[in-house]
mmCIF file of C-alpha atoms in Angstrom:
data_model
loop_
_atom_site.group_PDB
_atom_site.id
_atom_site.type_symbol
_atom_site.label_atom_id
_atom_site.label_comp_id
_atom_site.label_asym_id
_atom_site.label_seq_id
_atom_site.Cartn_x
_atom_site.Cartn_y
_atom_site.Cartn_z
ATOM 1 C CA MET A 770 53.152 -5.717 -32.980
ATOM 2 C CA SER A 771 53.932 -9.379 -33.275
ATOM 3 C CA ARG A 772 52.968 -11.691 -30.408
ATOM 4 C CA ALA A 773 56.596 -12.882 -30.258
ATOM 5 C CA PHE A 774 57.771 -9.415 -29.203
ATOM 6 C CA VAL A 775 55.190 -9.239 -26.425
ATOM 7 C CA ASN A 776 56.275 -12.623 -25.079
ATOM 8 C CA GLU A 777 59.936 -11.586 -25.187
ATOM 9 C CA ASP A 778 59.108 -8.474 -23.181
ATOM 10 C CA ASN A 779 57.247 -10.575 -20.589
ATOM 11 C CA ALA A 780 60.124 -13.054 -20.399
ATOM 12 C CA ALA A 781 62.612 -10.236 -19.838
ATOM 13 C CA ALA A 782 60.470 -8.767 -17.069
ATOM 14 C CA GLN A 783 60.117 -12.182 -15.409
ATOM 15 C CA ALA A 784 63.876 -12.777 -15.599
ATOM 16 C CA ASP A 785 64.341 -9.812 -13.243
ATOM 17 C CA GLN A 786 62.023 -11.386 -10.693
ATOM 18 C CA PRO A 787 63.697 -13.787 -8.256
ATOM 19 C CA VAL A 788 62.299 -17.278 -7.842
ATOM 20 C CA GLU A 789 59.951 -17.387 -4.862
ATOM 21 C CA ARG A 790 61.224 -19.224 -1.780
ATOM 22 C CA GLN A 791 59.288 -22.431 -1.190
ATOM 23 C CA ILE A 792 57.185 -22.636 1.958
ATOM 24 C CA SER A 793 57.446 -25.968 3.729
ATOM 25 C CA ALA A 794 54.319 -28.082 4.099
ATOM 26 C CA GLN A 795 55.457 -29.052 7.631
ATOM 27 C CA PRO A 796 53.885 -27.288 10.623
ATOM 28 C CA ASN A 797 56.017 -24.248 11.425
ATOM 29 C CA TYR A 798 56.985 -25.119 15.006
ATOM 30 C CA VAL A 799 59.542 -22.703 16.406
ATOM 31 C CA THR A 800 61.335 -22.312 19.695
ATOM 32 C CA PRO A 801 60.999 -18.968 21.486
ATOM 33 C CA THR A 802 64.525 -18.153 20.257
ATOM 34 C CA GLY A 803 63.566 -19.107 16.700
ATOM 35 C CA HIS A 804 60.486 -16.856 16.914
ATOM 36 C CA ALA A 805 62.632 -13.926 18.039
ATOM 37 C CA GLN A 806 65.026 -14.610 15.159
ATOM 38 C CA LEU A 807 62.132 -14.556 12.660
ATOM 39 C CA GLN A 808 60.917 -11.238 14.095
ATOM 40 C CA ALA A 809 64.421 -9.786 13.837
ATOM 41 C CA LYS A 810 64.799 -11.012 10.246
ATOM 42 C CA VAL A 811 61.507 -9.403 9.193
ATOM 43 C CA GLY A 812 62.572 -6.137 10.855
ATOM 44 C CA GLU A 813 65.987 -6.266 9.173
ATOM 45 C CA LEU A 814 64.455 -6.891 5.745
ATOM 46 C CA GLN A 815 61.929 -4.076 6.226
ATOM 47 C CA GLN A 816 64.781 -1.713 7.111
ATOM 48 C CA LEU A 817 66.902 -2.787 4.119
ATOM 49 C CA LEU A 818 63.917 -2.463 1.780
ATOM 50 C CA SER A 819 63.154 0.989 3.161
ATOM 51 C CA GLU A 820 66.778 2.046 2.565
ATOM 52 C CA GLN A 821 66.652 0.577 -0.932
ATOM 53 C CA SER A 822 63.396 2.386 -1.725
ATOM 54 C CA ALA A 823 64.845 5.684 -0.470
ATOM 55 C CA LYS A 824 67.486 5.481 -3.202
ATOM 56 C CA GLY A 825 64.737 5.976 -5.777
ATOM 57 C CA GLU A 826 65.961 5.535 -9.328
ATOM 58 C CA GLN A 827 69.469 4.814 -8.044
ATOM 59 C CA ALA A 828 68.175 1.634 -6.407
ATOM 60 C CA ASP A 829 69.428 -1.730 -7.572
ATOM 61 C CA LYS A 830 66.225 -3.255 -8.999
ATOM 62 C CA GLN A 831 67.443 -6.850 -8.597
ATOM 63 C CA ARG A 832 68.442 -6.223 -4.961
ATOM 64 C CA GLN A 833 65.048 -4.674 -4.297
ATOM 65 C CA ALA A 834 63.238 -7.649 -5.880
ATOM 66 C CA ASP A 835 65.324 -10.060 -3.772
ATOM 67 C CA LEU A 836 64.541 -8.131 -0.587
ATOM 68 C CA GLU A 837 60.816 -8.055 -1.404
ATOM 69 C CA ARG A 838 60.813 -11.818 -2.047
ATOM 70 C CA ASP A 839 62.653 -12.530 1.215
ATOM 71 C CA LEU A 840 60.357 -10.214 3.141
ATOM 72 C CA ARG A 841 57.291 -12.052 1.765
ATOM 73 C CA TYR A 842 58.821 -15.404 2.771
ATOM 74 C CA PHE A 843 59.882 -14.458 6.304
ATOM 75 C CA THR A 844 56.659 -12.529 6.980
ATOM 76 C CA GLN A 845 54.669 -15.626 6.022
ATOM 77 C CA ARG A 846 56.923 -17.803 8.209
ATOM 78 C CA LEU A 847 56.460 -15.415 11.126
ATOM 79 C CA HIS A 848 52.654 -15.444 10.713
ATOM 80 C CA SER A 849 52.531 -19.250 10.503
ATOM 81 C CA ALA A 850 54.931 -19.770 13.428
ATOM 82 C CA GLN A 851 53.641 -21.971 16.228
ATOM 83 C CA VAL A 852 55.825 -21.217 19.245
ATOM 84 C CA VAL A 853 56.396 -24.350 21.300
ATOM 85 C CA THR A 854 56.729 -24.133 25.043
ATOM 86 C CA ALA A 855 60.293 -24.317 26.240
ATOM 87 C CA ALA A 856 61.500 -27.907 26.566
ATOM 88 C CA THR A 857 61.660 -28.862 30.231
ATOM 89 C CA SER A 858 61.857 -32.650 30.224
ATOM 90 C CA THR A 859 65.057 -34.565 30.875
ATOM 91 C CA GLN A 860 63.271 -37.838 30.060
ATOM 92 C CA LYS A 861 61.606 -37.221 26.685
ATOM 93 C CA VAL A 862 62.931 -35.368 23.607
ATOM 94 C CA GLN A 863 60.882 -32.308 22.662
ATOM 95 C CA ILE A 864 61.399 -29.493 20.180
ATOM 96 C CA GLY A 865 63.959 -27.312 21.906
ATOM 97 C CA SER A 866 65.638 -30.210 23.753
ATOM 98 C CA ARG A 867 69.403 -30.566 23.620
ATOM 99 C CA VAL A 868 70.056 -34.269 23.026
ATOM 100 C CA THR A 869 73.254 -36.258 23.340
ATOM 101 C CA TYR A 870 73.237 -39.552 21.484
ATOM 102 C CA ALA A 871 75.808 -42.245 20.727
ATOM 103 C CA ASP A 872 76.151 -44.333 17.590
ATOM 104 C CA GLU A 873 77.154 -48.001 17.425
ATOM 105 C CA HIS A 874 80.822 -46.974 17.723
ATOM 106 C CA ASP A 875 80.063 -45.099 20.987
ATOM 107 C CA ILE A 876 80.772 -41.774 19.300
ATOM 108 C CA GLU A 877 78.715 -39.150 21.080
ATOM 109 C CA GLN A 878 77.165 -36.106 19.490
ATOM 110 C CA THR A 879 74.955 -33.366 20.914
ATOM 111 C CA VAL A 880 72.276 -31.571 18.912
ATOM 112 C CA GLN A 881 69.285 -29.365 19.657
ATOM 113 C CA LEU A 882 65.915 -29.887 17.961
ATOM 114 C CA VAL A 883 64.640 -26.607 16.525
ATOM 115 C CA GLY A 884 62.284 -25.288 13.866
ATOM 116 C CA GLU A 885 63.053 -25.312 10.159
ATOM 117 C CA ASP A 886 64.143 -21.674 9.874
ATOM 118 C CA GLN A 887 66.404 -21.911 12.928
ATOM 119 C CA ALA A 888 68.173 -25.093 11.801
ATOM 120 C CA ASN A 889 71.932 -24.910 11.305
ATOM 121 C CA ALA A 890 73.585 -28.326 11.295
ATOM 122 C CA ALA A 891 77.092 -26.832 11.632
ATOM 123 C CA ALA A 892 75.979 -25.257 14.922
ATOM 124 C CA GLY A 893 74.235 -28.444 16.110
ATOM 125 C CA LEU A 894 70.739 -27.039 15.511
ATOM 126 C CA ILE A 895 68.710 -29.784 13.839
ATOM 127 C CA ASN A 896 65.314 -29.348 12.170
ATOM 128 C CA TRP A 897 62.761 -31.376 14.129
ATOM 129 C CA SER A 898 61.370 -32.790 10.863
ATOM 130 C CA SER A 899 64.725 -33.843 9.403
ATOM 131 C CA PRO A 900 65.572 -37.570 9.421
ATOM 132 C CA LEU A 901 67.654 -37.169 12.599
ATOM 133 C CA GLY A 902 65.044 -34.904 14.165
ATOM 134 C CA ARG A 903 62.257 -37.403 13.456
ATOM 135 C CA ALA A 904 64.343 -40.218 14.967
ATOM 136 C CA LEU A 905 64.979 -38.217 18.155
ATOM 137 C CA HIS A 906 61.638 -36.427 18.594
ATOM 138 C CA GLY A 907 59.555 -38.170 21.238
ATOM 139 C CA ALA A 908 62.306 -40.625 22.199
ATOM 140 C CA GLN A 909 63.050 -41.179 25.853
ATOM 141 C CA LEU A 910 66.275 -41.290 27.801
ATOM 142 C CA GLY A 911 68.002 -44.634 27.177
ATOM 143 C CA ASP A 912 65.979 -45.433 24.039
ATOM 144 C CA GLU A 913 67.654 -46.841 20.966
ATOM 145 C CA VAL A 914 66.133 -45.350 17.831
ATOM 146 C CA LEU A 915 66.614 -45.903 14.134
ATOM 147 C CA TRP A 916 68.037 -42.924 12.258
ATOM 148 C CA GLN A 917 67.072 -43.426 8.604
ATOM 149 C CA ARG A 918 69.853 -41.721 6.658
ATOM 150 C CA PRO A 919 70.530 -41.613 2.921
ATOM 151 C CA ALA A 920 73.938 -43.167 3.642
ATOM 152 C CA GLY A 921 72.256 -46.070 5.447
ATOM 153 C CA ASP A 922 70.201 -46.605 8.542
ATOM 154 C CA GLN A 923 71.920 -46.317 11.896
ATOM 155 C CA MET A 924 70.885 -47.188 15.443
ATOM 156 C CA ILE A 925 71.577 -44.458 17.974
ATOM 157 C CA GLU A 926 71.070 -44.405 21.734
ATOM 158 C CA ILE A 927 69.738 -41.415 23.648
ATOM 159 C CA ILE A 928 72.289 -40.731 26.396
ATOM 160 C CA ARG A 929 71.247 -37.335 27.755
ATOM 161 C CA ILE A 930 68.310 -34.949 27.327
ATOM 162 C CA GLU A 931 68.664 -31.377 28.527
ATOM 163 C CA PRO A 932 66.009 -28.660 28.584
ATOM 164 C CA ALA A 933 66.551 -25.663 26.330
#
């Protein structure tokens, strides 16, 4: 058999395999809520994979490969999770803090600093290592901090810090 045919077979087999999800190099700090969400996600994926495996030959091979990939990712994230203590300070921004800040036009916005897997900007949950998260993390009530954004740097003032 020609080497070309062997390589084509390998390429076809690899095409069925989903691309692995990249693991962040950042420390995996999570809030207690974020940790519970990771646990629930791993449990959900295990259940879905079990149901998929029970189908035997009727199983959707691509769906099964996707579930296995996601289970590997979220299991690794769960094992590397470093649960932070609940934010309690109203003077200094911590992971888990709900922070209200104002921009130079006095437009206020409230966000909560959370771990990477819990982040959801539409819901106001901001990754602690994002540009906004880095600007806020460690700041104190009344501080003006520089938010380095792709659209241009912006000064923001910390107006309120609430515990989680």
